[in-house]
mmCIF file of C-alpha atoms in Angstrom:
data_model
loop_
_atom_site.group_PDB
_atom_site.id
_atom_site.type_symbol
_atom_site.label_atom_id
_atom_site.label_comp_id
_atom_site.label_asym_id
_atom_site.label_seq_id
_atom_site.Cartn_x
_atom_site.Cartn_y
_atom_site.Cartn_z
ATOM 1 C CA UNK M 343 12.281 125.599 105.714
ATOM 2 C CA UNK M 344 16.104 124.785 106.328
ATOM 3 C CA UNK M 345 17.363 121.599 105.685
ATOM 4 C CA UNK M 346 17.834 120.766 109.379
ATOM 5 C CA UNK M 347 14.632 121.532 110.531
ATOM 6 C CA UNK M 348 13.066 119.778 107.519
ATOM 7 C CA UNK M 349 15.142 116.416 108.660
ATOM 8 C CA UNK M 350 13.889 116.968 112.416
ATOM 9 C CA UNK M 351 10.234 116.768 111.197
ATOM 10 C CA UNK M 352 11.027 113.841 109.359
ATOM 11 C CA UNK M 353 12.941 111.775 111.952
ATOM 12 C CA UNK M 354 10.698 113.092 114.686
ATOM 13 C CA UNK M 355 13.361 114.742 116.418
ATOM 14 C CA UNK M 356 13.332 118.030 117.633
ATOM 15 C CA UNK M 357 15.228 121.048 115.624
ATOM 16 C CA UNK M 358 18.779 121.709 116.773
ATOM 17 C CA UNK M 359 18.827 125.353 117.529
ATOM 18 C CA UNK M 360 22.463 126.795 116.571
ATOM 19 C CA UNK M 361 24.081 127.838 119.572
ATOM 20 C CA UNK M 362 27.564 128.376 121.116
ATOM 21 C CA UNK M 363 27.612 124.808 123.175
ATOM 22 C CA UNK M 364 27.827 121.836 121.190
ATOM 23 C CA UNK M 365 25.976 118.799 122.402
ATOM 24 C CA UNK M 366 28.185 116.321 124.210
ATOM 25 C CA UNK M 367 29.719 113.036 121.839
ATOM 26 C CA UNK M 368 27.010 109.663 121.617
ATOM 27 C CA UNK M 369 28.195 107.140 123.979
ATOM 28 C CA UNK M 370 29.832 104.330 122.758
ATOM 29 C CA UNK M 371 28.704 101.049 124.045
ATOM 30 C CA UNK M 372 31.969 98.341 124.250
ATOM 31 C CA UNK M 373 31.156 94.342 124.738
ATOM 32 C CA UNK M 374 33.594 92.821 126.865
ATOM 33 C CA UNK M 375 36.400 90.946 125.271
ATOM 34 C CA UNK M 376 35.848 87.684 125.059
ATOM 35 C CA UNK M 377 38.471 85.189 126.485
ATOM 36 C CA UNK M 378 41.496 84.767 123.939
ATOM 37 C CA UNK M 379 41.928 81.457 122.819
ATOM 38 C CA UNK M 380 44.983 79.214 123.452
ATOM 39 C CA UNK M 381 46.223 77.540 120.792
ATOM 40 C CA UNK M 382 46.754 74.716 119.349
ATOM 41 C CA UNK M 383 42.717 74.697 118.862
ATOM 42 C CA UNK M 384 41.313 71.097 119.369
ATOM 43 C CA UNK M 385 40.900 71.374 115.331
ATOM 44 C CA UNK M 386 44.148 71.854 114.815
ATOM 45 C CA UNK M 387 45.200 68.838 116.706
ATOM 46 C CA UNK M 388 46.279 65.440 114.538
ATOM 47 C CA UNK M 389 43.650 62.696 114.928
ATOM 48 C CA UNK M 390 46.004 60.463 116.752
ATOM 49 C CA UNK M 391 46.623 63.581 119.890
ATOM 50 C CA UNK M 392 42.882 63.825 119.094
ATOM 51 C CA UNK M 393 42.277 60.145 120.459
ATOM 52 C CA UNK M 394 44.832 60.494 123.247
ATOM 53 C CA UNK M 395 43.243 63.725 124.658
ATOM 54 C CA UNK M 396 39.869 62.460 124.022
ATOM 55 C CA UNK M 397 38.833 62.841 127.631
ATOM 56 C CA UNK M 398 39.829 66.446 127.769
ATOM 57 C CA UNK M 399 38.244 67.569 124.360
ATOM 58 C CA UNK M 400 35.091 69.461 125.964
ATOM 59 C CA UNK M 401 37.287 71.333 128.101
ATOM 60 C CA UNK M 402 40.354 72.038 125.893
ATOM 61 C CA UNK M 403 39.321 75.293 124.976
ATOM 62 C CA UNK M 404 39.447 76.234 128.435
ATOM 63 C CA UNK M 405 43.070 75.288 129.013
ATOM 64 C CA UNK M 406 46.218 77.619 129.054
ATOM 65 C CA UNK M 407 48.526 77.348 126.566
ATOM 66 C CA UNK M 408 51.255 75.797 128.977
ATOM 67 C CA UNK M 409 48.725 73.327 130.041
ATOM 68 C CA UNK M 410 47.802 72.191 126.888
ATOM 69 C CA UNK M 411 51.387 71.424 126.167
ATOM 70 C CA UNK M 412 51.539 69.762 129.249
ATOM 71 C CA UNK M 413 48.799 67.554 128.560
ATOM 72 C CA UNK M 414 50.712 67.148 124.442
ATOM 73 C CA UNK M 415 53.705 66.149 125.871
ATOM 74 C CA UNK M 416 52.035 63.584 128.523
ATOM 75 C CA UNK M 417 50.321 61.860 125.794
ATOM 76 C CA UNK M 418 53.188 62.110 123.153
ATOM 77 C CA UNK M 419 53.314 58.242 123.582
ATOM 78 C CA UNK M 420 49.782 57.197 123.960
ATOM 79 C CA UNK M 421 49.617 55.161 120.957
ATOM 80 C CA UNK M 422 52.551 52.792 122.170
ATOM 81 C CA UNK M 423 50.951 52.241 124.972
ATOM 82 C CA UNK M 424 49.510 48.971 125.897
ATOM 83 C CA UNK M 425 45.641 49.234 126.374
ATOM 84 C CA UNK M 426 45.276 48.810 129.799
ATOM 85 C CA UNK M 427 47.576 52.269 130.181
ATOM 86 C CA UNK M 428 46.060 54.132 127.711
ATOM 87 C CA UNK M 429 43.020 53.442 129.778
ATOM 88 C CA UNK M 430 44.715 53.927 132.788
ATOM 89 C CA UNK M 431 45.776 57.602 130.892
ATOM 90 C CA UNK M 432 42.519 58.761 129.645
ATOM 91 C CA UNK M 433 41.011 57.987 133.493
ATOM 92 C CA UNK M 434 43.900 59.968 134.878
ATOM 93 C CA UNK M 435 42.358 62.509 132.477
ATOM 94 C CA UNK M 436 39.186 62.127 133.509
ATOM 95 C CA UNK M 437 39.516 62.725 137.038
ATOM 96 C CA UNK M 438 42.183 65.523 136.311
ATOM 97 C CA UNK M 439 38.626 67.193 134.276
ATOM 98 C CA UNK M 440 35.886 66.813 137.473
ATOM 99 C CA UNK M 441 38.824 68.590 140.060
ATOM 100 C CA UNK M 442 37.897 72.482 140.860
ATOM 101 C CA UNK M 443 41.147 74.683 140.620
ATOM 102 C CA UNK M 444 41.577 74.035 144.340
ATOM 103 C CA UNK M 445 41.686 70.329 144.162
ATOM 104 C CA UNK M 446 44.095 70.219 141.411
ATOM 105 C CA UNK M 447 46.424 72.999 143.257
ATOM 106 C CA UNK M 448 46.519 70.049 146.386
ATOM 107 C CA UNK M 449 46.774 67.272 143.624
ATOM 108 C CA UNK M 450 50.354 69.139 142.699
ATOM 109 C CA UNK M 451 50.939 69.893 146.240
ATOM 110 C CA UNK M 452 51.210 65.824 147.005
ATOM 111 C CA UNK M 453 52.598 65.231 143.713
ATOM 112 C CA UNK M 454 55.280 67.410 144.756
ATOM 113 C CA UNK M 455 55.763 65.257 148.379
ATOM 114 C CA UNK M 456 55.549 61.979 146.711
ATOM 115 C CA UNK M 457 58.526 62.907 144.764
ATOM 116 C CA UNK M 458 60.685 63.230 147.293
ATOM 117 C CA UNK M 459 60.150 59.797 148.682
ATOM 118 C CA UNK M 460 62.358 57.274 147.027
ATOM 119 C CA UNK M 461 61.150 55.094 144.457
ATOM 120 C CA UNK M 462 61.097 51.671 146.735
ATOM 121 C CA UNK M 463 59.418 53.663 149.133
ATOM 122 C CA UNK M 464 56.777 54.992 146.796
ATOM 123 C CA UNK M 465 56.082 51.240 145.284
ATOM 124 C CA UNK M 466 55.751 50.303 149.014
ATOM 125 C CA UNK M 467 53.522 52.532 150.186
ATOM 126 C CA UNK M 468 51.733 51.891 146.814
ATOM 127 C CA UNK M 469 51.107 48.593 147.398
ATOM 128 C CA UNK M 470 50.826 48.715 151.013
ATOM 129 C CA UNK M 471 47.416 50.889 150.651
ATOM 130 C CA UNK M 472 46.232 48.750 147.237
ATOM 131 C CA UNK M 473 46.543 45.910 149.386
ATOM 132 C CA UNK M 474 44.071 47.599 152.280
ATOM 133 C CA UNK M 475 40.045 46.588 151.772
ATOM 134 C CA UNK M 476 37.114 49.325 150.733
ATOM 135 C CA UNK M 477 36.398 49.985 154.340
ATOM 136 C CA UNK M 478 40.019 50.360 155.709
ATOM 137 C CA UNK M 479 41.117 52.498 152.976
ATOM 138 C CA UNK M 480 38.216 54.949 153.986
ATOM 139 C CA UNK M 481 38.944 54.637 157.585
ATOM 140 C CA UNK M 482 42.549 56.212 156.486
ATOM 141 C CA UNK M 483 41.126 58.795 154.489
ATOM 142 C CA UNK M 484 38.972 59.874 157.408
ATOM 143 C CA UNK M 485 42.020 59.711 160.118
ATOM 144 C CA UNK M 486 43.808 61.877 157.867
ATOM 145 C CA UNK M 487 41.374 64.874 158.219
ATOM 146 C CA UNK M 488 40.253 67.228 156.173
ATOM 147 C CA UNK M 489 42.262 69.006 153.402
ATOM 148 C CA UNK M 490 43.890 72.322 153.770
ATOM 149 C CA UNK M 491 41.591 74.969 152.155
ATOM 150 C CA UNK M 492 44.892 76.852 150.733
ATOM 151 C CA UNK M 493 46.791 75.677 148.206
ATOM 152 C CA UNK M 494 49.972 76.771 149.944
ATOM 153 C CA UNK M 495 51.324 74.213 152.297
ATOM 154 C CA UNK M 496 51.555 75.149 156.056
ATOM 155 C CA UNK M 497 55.006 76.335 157.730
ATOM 156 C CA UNK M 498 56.489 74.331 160.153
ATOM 157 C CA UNK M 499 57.236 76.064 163.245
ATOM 158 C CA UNK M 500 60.927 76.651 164.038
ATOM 159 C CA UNK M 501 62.069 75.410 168.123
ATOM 160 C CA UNK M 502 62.766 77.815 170.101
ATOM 161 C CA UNK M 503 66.247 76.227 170.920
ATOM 162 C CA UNK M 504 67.008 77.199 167.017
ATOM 163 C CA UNK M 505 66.090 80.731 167.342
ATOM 164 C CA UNK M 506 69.150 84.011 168.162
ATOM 165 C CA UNK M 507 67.978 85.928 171.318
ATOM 166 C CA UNK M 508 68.424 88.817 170.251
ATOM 167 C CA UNK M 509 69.219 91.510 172.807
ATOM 168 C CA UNK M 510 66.806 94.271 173.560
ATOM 169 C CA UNK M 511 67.918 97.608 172.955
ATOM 170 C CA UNK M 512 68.946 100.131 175.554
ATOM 171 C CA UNK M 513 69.500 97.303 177.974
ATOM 172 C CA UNK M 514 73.788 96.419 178.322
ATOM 173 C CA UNK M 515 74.483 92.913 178.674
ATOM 174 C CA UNK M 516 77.163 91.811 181.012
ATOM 175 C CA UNK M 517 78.777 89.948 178.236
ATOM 176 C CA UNK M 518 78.938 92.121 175.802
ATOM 177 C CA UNK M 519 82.313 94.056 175.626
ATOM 178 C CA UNK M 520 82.425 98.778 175.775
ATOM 179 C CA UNK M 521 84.177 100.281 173.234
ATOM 180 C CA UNK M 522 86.429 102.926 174.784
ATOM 181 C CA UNK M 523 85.179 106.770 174.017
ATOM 182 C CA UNK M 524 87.730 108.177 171.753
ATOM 183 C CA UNK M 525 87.554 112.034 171.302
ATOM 184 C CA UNK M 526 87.931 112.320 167.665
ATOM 185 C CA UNK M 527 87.677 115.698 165.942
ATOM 186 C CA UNK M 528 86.967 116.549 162.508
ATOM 187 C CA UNK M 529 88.712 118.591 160.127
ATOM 188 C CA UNK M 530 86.702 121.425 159.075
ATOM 189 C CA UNK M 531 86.857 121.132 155.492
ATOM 190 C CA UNK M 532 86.359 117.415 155.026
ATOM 191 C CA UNK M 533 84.222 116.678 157.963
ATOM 192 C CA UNK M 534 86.528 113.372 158.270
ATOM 193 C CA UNK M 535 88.151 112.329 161.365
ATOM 194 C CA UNK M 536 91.395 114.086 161.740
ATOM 195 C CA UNK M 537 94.402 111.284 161.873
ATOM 196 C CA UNK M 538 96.237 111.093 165.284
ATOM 197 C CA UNK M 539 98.417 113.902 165.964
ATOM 198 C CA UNK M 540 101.850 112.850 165.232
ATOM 199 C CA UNK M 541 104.359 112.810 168.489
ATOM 200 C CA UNK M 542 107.012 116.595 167.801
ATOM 201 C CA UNK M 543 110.131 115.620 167.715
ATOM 202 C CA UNK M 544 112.427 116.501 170.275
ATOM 203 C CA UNK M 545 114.717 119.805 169.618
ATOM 204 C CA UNK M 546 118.410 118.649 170.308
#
């Protein structure tokens, strides 16, 4: 018995019979990749960013890179702070955590518009809605409709008194000035215009 066959019984497989095709390759079974990981790593992270990020340490891992620097460079200062805005800080954080992508996208999206207010304006308005009780503060959140689904803010409309008519083609306007038809012809070698013809001189 050949040393193939005598394997085959063994295994329980059936004997390969030598032939002219050869049997196709195994398949090879590939996991997907799992996510890479942004670093720095909450362990590698100094005890004191440790306690500054605190509210964002079950979902750190999840961050990009330039967000977690974001969120480093926010915090740089925590431990200066007084108490009641390192709360103030880590419940900033903690709301940031509980928004979906979408919210946070419109988050940005206001933080943009507040920005271009000017400061006395933005401590006004501040303190004009702080000032306003549970129930009238709801009642403005209600008249102020729903959010925008998007992300992307919505274009305002241009007036028509802004926009060029523009003239539609095949159609002359009165206005608009003909170009006389000048006969040009082309020299045969270049294919450029041929200059004027020069006046001949007069034989005296």
């Amino acid at each position: 018995m050949s040393a193939p066959s005598a394997l085959a019984q063994d295994t329980g497989m059936p004997s390969a019979a030598p032939s002219a095709s050869k049997s196709p390759p195994p398949l090879r079974v590939t996991s997907r990749a799992a996510p890479a990981v942004t670093k720095p790593d909450w362990k590698e992270l100094s005890p004191a960013q440790q306690a500054a990020l605190k509210p964002l340490a079950a979902n750190w891992s999840g961050l990009s890179e330039s967000q977690k620097r974001k969120w480093l460079a926010i915090s740089k200062n925590h431990s200066s702070l007084p108490p009641a805005e390192q709360a103030k800080l880590h419940s900033r954080m903690t709301e940031w955590v509980t928004l979906s992508r979408q919210q946070r996208a419109q988050a940005r999206l206001n933080y943009a518009e507040t920005q271009k207010l000017a400061p006395a304006e933005k401590t006004a308005n501040w303190e004009a809605y702080q000032a306003l009780s549970p129930d009238e503060k709801k009642k403005l959140a209600a008249k102020a409709g729903p959010k925008d689904k998007g992300a992307a803010t919505a274009i305002k409309p241009v007036p028509a008194q802004k926009l060029v008519k523009i003239p539609v083609a095949g159609k002359s306007t009165k206005s608009s000035p003909k170009l006389a038809d000048v006969p040009r012809k082309l020299d045969h070698n270049t294919l450029l215009p041929r200059p004027a013809a020069e006046p001949v001189p007069e034989k005296k």
